[in-house]
Coordinates of C-alpha atoms in Angstrom, one line a residue:
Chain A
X1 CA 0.0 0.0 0.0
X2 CA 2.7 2.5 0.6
X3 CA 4.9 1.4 -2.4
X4 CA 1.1 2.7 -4.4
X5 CA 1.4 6.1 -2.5
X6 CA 5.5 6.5 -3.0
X7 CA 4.7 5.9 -7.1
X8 CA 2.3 8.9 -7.1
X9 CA 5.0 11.0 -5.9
X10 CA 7.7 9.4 -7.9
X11 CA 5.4 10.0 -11.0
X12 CA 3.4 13.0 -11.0
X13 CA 4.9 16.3 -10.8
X14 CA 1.3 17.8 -10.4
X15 CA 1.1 16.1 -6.7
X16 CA 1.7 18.3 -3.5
X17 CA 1.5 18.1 0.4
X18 CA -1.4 15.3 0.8
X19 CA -3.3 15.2 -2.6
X20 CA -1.9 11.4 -3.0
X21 CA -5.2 10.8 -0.9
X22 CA -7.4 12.5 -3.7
X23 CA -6.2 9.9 -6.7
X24 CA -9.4 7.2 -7.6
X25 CA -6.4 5.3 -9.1
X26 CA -5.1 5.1 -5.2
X27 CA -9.0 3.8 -4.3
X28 CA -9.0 1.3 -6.8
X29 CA -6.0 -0.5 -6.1
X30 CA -6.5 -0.5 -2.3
X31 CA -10.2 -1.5 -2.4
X32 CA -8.8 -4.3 -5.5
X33 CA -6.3 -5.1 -3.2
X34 CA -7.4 -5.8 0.4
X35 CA -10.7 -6.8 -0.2
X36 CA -12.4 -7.7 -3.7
X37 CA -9.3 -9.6 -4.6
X38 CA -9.2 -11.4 -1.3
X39 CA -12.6 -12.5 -1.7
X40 CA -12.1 -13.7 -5.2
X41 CA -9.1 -15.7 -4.3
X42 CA -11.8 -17.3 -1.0
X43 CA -13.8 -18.1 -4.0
X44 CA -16.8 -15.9 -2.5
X45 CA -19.1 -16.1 -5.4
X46 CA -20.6 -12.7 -6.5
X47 CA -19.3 -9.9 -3.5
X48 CA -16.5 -9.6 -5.5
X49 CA -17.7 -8.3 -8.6
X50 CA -20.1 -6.4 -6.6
X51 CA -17.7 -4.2 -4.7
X52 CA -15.4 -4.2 -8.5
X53 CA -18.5 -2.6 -9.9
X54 CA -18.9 -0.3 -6.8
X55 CA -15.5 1.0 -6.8
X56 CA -16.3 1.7 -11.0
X57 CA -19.0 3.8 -10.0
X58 CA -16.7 5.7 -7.8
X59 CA -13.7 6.5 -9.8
X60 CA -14.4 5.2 -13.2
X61 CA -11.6 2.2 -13.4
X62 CA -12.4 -1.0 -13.4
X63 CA -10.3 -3.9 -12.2
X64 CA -11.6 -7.1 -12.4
X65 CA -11.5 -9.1 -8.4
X66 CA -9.6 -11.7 -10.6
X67 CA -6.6 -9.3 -11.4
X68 CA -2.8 -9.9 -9.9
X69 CA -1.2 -6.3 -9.2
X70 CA 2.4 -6.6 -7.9
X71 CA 3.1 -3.8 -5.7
X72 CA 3.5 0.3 -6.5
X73 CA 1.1 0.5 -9.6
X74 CA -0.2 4.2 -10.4
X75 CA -2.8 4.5 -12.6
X76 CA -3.1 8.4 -12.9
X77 CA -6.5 10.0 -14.0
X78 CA -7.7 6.0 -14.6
X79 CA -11.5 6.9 -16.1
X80 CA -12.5 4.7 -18.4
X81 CA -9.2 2.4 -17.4
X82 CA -10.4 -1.3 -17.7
X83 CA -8.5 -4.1 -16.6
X84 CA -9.8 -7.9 -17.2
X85 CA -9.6 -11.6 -15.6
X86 CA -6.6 -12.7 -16.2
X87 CA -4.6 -9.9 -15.9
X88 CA -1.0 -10.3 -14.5
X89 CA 0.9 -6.4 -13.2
X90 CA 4.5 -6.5 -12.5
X91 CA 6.1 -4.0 -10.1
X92 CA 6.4 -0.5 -10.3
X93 CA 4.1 0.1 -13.3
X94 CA 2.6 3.2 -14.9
X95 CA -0.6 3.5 -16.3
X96 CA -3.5 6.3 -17.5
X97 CA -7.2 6.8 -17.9
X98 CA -8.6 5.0 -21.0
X99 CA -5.9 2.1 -20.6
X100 CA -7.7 -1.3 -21.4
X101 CA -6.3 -4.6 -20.5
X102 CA -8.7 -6.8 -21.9
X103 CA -9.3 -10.5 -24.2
X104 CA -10.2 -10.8 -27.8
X105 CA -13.3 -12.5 -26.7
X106 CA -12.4 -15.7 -28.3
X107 CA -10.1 -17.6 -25.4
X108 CA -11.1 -19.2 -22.8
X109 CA -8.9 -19.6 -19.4
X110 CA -5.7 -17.3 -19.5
X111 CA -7.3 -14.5 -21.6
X112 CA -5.8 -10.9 -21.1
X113 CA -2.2 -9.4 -20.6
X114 CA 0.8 -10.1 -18.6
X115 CA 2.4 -7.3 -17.3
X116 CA 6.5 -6.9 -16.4
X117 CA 8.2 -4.8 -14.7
X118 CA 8.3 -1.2 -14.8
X119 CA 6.2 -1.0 -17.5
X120 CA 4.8 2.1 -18.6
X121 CA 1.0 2.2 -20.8
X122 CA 0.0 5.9 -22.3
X123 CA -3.5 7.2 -22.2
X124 CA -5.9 5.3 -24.4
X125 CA -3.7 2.1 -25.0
X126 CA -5.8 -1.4 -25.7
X127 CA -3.8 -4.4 -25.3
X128 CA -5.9 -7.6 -26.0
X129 CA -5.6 -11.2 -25.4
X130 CA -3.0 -13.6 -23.5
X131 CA 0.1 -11.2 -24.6
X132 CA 3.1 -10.8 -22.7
X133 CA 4.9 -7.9 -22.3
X134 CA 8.5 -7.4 -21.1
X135 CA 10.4 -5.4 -18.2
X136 CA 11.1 -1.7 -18.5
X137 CA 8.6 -1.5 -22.1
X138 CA 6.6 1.6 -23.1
X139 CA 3.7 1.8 -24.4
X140 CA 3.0 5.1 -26.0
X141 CA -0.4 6.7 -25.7
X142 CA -3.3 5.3 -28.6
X143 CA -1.3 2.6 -29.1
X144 CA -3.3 -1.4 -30.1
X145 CA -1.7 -4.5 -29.4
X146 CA -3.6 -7.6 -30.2
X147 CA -2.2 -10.9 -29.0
X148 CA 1.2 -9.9 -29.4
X149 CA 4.2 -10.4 -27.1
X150 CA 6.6 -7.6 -26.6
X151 CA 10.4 -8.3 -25.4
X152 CA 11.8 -5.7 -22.8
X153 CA 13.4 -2.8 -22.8
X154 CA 11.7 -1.3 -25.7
X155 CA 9.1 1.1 -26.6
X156 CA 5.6 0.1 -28.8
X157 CA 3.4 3.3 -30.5
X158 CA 1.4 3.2 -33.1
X159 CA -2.2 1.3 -34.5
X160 CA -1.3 -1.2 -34.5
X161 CA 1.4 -1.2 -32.0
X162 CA 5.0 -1.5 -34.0
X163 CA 8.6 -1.5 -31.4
X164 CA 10.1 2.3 -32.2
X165 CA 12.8 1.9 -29.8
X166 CA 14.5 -1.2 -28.4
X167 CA 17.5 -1.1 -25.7
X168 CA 17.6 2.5 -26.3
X169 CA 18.4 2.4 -29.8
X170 CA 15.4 3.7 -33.4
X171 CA 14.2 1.1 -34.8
X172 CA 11.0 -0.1 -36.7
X173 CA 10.0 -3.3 -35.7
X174 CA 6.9 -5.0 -36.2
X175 CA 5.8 -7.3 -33.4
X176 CA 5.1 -10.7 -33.8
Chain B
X1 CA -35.1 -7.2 -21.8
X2 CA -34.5 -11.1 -21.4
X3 CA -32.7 -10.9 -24.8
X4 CA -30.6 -8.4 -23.2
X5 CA -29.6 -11.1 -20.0
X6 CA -29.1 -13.7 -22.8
X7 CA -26.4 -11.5 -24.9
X8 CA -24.5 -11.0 -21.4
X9 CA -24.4 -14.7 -21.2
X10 CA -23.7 -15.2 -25.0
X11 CA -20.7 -12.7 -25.1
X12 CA -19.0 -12.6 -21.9
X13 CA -16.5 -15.4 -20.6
X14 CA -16.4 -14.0 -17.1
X15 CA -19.8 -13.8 -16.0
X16 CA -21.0 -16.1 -13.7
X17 CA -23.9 -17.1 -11.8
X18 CA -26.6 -14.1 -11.3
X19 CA -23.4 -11.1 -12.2
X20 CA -25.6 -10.0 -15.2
X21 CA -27.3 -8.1 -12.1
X22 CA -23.8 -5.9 -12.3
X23 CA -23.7 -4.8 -15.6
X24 CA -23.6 -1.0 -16.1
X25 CA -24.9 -1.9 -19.7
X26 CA -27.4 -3.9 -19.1
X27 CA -28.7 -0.7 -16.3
X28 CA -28.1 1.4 -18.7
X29 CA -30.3 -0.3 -21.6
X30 CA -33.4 -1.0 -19.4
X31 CA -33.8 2.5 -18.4
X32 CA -33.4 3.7 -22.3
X33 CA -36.2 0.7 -23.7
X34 CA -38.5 1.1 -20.7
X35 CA -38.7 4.7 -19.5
X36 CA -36.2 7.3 -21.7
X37 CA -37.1 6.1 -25.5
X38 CA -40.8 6.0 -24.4
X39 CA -41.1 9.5 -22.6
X40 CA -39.1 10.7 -26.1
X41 CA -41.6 9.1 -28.2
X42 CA -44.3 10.8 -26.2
X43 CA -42.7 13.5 -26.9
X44 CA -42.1 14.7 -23.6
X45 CA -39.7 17.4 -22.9
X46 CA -36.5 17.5 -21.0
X47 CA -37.1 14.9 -18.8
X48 CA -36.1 12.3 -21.3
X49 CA -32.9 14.0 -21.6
X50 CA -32.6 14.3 -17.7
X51 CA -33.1 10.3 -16.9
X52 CA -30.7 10.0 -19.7
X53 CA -28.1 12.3 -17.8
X54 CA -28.7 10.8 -14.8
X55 CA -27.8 7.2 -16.0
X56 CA -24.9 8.9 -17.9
X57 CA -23.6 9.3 -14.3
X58 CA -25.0 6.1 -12.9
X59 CA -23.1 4.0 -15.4
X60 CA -21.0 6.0 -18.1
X61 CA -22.6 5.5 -21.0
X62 CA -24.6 7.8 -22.6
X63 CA -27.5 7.2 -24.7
X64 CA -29.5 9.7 -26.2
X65 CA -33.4 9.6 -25.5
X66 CA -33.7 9.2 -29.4
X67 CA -31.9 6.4 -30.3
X68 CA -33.5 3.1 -31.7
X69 CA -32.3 0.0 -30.5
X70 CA -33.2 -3.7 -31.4
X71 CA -33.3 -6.6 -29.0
X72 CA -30.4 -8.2 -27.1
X73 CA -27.8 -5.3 -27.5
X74 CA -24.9 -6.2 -25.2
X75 CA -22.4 -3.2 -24.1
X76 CA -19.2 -4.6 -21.9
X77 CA -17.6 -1.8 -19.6
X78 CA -19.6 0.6 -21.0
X79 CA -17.2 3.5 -19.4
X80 CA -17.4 6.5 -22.1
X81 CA -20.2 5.1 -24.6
X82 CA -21.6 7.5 -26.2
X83 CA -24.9 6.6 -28.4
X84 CA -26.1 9.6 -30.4
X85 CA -30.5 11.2 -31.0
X86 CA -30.8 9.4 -34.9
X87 CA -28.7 6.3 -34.2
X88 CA -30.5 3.3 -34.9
X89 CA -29.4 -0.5 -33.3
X90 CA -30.5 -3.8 -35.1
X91 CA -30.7 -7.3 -33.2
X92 CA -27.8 -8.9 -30.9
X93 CA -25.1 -6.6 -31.3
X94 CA -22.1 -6.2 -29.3
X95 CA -19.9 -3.2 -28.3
X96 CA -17.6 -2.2 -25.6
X97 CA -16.7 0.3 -23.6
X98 CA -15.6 3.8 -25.2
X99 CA -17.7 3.5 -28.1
X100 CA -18.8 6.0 -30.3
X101 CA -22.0 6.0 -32.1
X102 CA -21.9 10.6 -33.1
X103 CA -22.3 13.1 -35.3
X104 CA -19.8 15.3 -37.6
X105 CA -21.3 18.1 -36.3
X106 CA -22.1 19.2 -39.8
X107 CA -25.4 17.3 -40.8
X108 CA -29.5 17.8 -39.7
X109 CA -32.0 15.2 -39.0
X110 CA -30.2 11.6 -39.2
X111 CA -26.5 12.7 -38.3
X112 CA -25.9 9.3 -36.9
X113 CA -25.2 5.8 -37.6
X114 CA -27.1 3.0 -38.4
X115 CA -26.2 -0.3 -37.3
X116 CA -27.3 -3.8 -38.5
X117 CA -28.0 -6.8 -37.0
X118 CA -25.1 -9.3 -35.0
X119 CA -23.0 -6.3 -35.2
X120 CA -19.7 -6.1 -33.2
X121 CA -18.2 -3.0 -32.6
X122 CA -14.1 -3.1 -30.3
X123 CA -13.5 -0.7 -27.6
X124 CA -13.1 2.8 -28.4
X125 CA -14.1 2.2 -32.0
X126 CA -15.8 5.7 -32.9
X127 CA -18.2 6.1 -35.8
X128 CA -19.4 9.5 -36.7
X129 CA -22.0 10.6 -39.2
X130 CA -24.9 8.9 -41.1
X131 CA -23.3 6.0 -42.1
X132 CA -25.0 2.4 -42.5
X133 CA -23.0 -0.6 -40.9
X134 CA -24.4 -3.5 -42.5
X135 CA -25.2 -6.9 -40.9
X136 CA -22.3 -9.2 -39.5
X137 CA -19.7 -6.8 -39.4
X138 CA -17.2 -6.6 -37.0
X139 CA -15.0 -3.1 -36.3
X140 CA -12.3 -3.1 -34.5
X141 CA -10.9 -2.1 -31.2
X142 CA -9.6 1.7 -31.8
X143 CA -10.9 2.2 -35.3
X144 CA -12.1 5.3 -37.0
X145 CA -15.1 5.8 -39.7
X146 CA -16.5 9.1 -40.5
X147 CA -19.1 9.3 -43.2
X148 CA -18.7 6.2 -45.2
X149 CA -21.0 3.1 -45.4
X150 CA -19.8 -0.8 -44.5
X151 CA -21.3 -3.5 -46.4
X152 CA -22.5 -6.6 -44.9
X153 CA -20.2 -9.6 -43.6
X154 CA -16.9 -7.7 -43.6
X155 CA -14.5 -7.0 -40.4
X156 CA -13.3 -3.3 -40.6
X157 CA -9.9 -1.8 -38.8
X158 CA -7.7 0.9 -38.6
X159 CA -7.4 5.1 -38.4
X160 CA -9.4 5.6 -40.9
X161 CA -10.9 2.9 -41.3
X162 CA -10.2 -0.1 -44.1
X163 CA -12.2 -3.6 -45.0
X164 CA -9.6 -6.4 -43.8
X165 CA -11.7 -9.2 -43.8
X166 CA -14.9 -9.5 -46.2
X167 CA -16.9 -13.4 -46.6
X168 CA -14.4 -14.9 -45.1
X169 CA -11.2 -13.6 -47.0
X170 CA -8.4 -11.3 -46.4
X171 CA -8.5 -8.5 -48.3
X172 CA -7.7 -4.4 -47.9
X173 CA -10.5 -2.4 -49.6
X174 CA -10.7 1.7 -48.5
X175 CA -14.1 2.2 -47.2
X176 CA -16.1 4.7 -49.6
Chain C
X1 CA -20.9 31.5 -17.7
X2 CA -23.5 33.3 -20.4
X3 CA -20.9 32.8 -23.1
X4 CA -20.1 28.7 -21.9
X5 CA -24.1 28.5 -22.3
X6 CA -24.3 29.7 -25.6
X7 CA -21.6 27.5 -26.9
X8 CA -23.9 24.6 -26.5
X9 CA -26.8 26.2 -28.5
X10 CA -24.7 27.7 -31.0
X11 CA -22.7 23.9 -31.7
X12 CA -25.1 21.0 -30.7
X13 CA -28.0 20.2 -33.2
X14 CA -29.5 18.5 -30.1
X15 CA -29.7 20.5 -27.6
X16 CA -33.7 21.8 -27.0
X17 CA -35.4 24.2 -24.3
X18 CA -33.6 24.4 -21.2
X19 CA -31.1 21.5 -21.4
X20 CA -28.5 23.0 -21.2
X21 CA -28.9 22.6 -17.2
X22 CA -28.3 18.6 -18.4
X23 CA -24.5 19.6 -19.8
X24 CA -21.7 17.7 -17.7
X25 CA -19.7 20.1 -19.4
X26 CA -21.7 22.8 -18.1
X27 CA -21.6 21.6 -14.4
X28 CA -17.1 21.3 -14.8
X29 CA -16.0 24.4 -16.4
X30 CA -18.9 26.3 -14.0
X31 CA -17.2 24.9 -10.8
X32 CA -14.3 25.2 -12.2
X33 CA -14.3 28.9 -13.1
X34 CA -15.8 30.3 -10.1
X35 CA -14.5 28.5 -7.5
X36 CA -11.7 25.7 -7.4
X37 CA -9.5 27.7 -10.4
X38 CA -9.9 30.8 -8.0
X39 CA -8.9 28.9 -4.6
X40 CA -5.8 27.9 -6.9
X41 CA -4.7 31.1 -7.9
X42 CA -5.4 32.2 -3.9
X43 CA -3.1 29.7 -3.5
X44 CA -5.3 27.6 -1.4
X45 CA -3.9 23.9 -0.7
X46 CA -5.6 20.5 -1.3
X47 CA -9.3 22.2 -1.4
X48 CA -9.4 23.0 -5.1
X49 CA -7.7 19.8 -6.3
X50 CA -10.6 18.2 -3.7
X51 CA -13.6 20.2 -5.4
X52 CA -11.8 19.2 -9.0
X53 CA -11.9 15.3 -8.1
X54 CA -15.3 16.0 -6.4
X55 CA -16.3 17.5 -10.1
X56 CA -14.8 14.9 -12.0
X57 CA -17.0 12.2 -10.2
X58 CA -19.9 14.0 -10.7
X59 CA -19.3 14.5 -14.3
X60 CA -16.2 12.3 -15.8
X61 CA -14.7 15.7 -16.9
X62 CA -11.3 16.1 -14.9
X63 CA -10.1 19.7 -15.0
X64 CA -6.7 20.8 -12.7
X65 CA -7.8 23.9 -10.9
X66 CA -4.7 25.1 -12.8
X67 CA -6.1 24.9 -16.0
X68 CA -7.0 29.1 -17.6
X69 CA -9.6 28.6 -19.2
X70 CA -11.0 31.5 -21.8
X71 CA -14.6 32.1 -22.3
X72 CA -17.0 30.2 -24.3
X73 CA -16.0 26.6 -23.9
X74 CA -18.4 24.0 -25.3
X75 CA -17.4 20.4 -23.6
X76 CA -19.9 17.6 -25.4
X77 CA -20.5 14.4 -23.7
X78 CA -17.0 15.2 -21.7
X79 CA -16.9 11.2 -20.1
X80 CA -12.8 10.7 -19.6
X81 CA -11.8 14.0 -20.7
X82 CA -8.5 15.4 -19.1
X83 CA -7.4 18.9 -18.6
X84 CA -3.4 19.2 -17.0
X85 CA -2.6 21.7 -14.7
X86 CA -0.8 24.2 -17.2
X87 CA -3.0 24.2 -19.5
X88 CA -4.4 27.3 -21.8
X89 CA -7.5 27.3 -23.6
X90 CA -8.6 30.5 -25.7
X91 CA -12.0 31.4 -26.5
X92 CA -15.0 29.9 -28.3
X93 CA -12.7 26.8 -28.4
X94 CA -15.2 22.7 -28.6
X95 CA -14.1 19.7 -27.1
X96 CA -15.4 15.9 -26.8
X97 CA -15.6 13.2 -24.5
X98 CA -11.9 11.7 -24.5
X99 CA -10.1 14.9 -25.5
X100 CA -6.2 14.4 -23.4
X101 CA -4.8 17.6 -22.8
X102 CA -1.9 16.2 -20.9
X103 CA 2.0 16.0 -20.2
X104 CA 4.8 13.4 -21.6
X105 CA 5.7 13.5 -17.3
X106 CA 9.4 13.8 -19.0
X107 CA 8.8 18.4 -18.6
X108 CA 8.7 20.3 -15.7
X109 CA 6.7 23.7 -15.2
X110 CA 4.7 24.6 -18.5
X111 CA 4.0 21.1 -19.8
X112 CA 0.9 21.0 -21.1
X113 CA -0.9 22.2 -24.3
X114 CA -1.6 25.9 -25.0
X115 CA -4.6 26.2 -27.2
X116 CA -5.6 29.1 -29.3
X117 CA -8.9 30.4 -30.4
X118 CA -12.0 28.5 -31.7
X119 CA -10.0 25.3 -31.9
X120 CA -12.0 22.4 -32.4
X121 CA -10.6 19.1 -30.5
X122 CA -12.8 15.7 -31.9
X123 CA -13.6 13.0 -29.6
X124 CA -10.5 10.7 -27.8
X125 CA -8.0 13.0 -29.2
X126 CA -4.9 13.0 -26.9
X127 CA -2.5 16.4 -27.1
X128 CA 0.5 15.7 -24.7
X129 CA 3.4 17.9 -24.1
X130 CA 4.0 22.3 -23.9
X131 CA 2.5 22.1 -27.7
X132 CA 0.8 25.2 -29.1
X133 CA -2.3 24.6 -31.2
X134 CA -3.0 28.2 -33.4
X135 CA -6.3 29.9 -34.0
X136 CA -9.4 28.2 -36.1
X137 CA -7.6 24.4 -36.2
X138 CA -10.0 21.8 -36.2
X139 CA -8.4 18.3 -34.3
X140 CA -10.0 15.1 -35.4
X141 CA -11.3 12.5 -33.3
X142 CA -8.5 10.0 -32.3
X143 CA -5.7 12.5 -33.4
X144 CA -2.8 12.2 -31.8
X145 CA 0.1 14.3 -30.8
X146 CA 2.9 15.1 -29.3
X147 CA 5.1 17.8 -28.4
X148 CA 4.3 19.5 -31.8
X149 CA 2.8 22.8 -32.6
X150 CA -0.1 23.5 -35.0
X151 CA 0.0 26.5 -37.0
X152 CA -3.3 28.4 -37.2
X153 CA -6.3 28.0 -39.4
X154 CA -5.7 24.1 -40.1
X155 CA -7.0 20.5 -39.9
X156 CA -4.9 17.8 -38.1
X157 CA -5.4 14.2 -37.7
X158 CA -4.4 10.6 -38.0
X159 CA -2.0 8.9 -35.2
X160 CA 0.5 10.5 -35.4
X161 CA -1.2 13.8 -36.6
X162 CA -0.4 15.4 -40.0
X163 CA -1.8 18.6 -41.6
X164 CA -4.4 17.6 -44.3
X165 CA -6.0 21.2 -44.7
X166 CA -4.3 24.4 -44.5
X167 CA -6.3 27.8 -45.3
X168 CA -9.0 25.6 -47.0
X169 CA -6.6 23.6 -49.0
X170 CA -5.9 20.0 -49.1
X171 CA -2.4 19.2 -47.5
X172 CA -0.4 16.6 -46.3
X173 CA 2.4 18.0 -43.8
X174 CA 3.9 16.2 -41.2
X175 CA 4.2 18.3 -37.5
X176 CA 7.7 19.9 -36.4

């Protein structure tokens, strides 16, 4: 919970004195954390998704009870942010309002993203189906991956998402 | 209204036992079939508008008092949905959250889409302008159409907008 | 607050009789204009970020108390839309549901967009970065762009943006 509050402060320079208490993206993950995921992981049939839909009403994300966040994830602004199932969040990731981590609607089981490390997703990103994307990636705002995996270290814009950047070098890479 | 339930059932691979009860969209819907649409058809002023607002808040999506939809129309999310006054809806369609169903801002009368019947329209997809979207078509998370009509059976993607997929073959045809 | 009213009358073919009162829009930019942008300038801490996330649940317009906003600003359907702290918006200007006015988080101080007058900014497009956007442009929906500025009197769009109108001619410049 405090490695969440220390990554609004390590990550928006709009934040002062005590505002970290004002982000939704803050309520979210707590709420996700401490309670709607621990009564999804009990196997509590139907609280769970009550109190995910609750907590949409409130600040406009929506994270699935099934969803594993690692620790310190910001999601800044977050309305409209959707994250599914399956999800998997590394550590220490970054992550705006429109963001949606979601399936292709044609798999069954394992169905949406895998996270790293570090990893950074702009505004309006949509990343769909069982994908997995590496430590320290970017993923520039409006950018559309669809059941694609993306190695680390490099940086993914466009529609549909192509790699722009890879261990700090240009390059033009279409993912695979 | 039990077509609606059925859709939820049909379309989403993470609802379980009596979660339809949860969805935004399915609120959302009810409240336009049973109470907005009629009162707009009665031609009732403002208040139409008003219930319409005050599910906007309720749930996210917006749909206009106006807009005619068909039986068994399943929105996922919902968050940011906007459906426009002239839009019309055919049977068992499917869209997601961040759609956009507008106008160009430029036309009178029907400035808004029309959608056929077992239409699926991605997240964040935004159409705008009098356009017909025949039956069976699928659009894209993320895509962009403004002013130009799809034909039946096809799978649309891209900023603008192209035909990738039409009876069953690849192809890349510009939308007109 | 006259001038913010008029902007709905004078750009949506749907608005009828008194709703304006109905305008999310309407409900942001009035808060924000009378009392949390003027707390911010008295230098008042927490309570204007407070009414601003207090706003942006009640409407899903976000709006920094930072933001200067000039008069006659028409926000349509607003759901998700984001307005960073260092923002400038001139007058007359029409925005949609989605619309990022945002930062790269890679500037300090002035880091978001500056945008001129009667600027037109479609639905989900995402401006990030200390850009400046000139007089009479018109921004498509799901444009994007970064850190570029827009000369005046044009038409941008695509992902990234290009020029494809320029004093009522048909262009195709990239951004510098």
């Amino acid at each position: 919970m405090f490695e969440d509050i220390k990554a609004i402060y390590r990550n928006d320079p709009a934040v002062r004195n005590i505002e970290f208490l004002l982000y939704p993206g803050l309520h979210a993950i707590f709420v996700h954390r401490y309670l709607s995921h621990l009564l999804y992981r009990a196997r509590i049939p139907f609280i769970p998704r009550l109190i995910s839909q609750i907590m949409r009403f409130l600040t406009g994300i929506e994270i699935h009870p099934g969803a594993k966040i690692d620790k310190g994830l910001f999601i800044d602004h977050g309305m409209g942010t959707v994250i599914g199932e399956t999800v998997k969040i590394g550590k220490n990731c970054v992550m705006f309002h429109n963001v949606t981590l979601g399936g292709t609607g044609k798999e069954k089981g394992k169905r949406h993203p895998s996270i790293g490390n570090n990893v950074f997703i702009g505004t309006g990103a949509i990343l769909l189906g069982a994908m997995k994307i590496g430590d320290n990636v970017k993923i520039g705002a409006d950018t559309f991956i669809m059941n694609k995996n993306v190695p680390k270290n490099c940086t993914v814009t466009g529609t549909p998402g192509r790699i722009v950047r890879l261990n700090n070098k240009k390059v033009n890479i279409k993912l695979k």
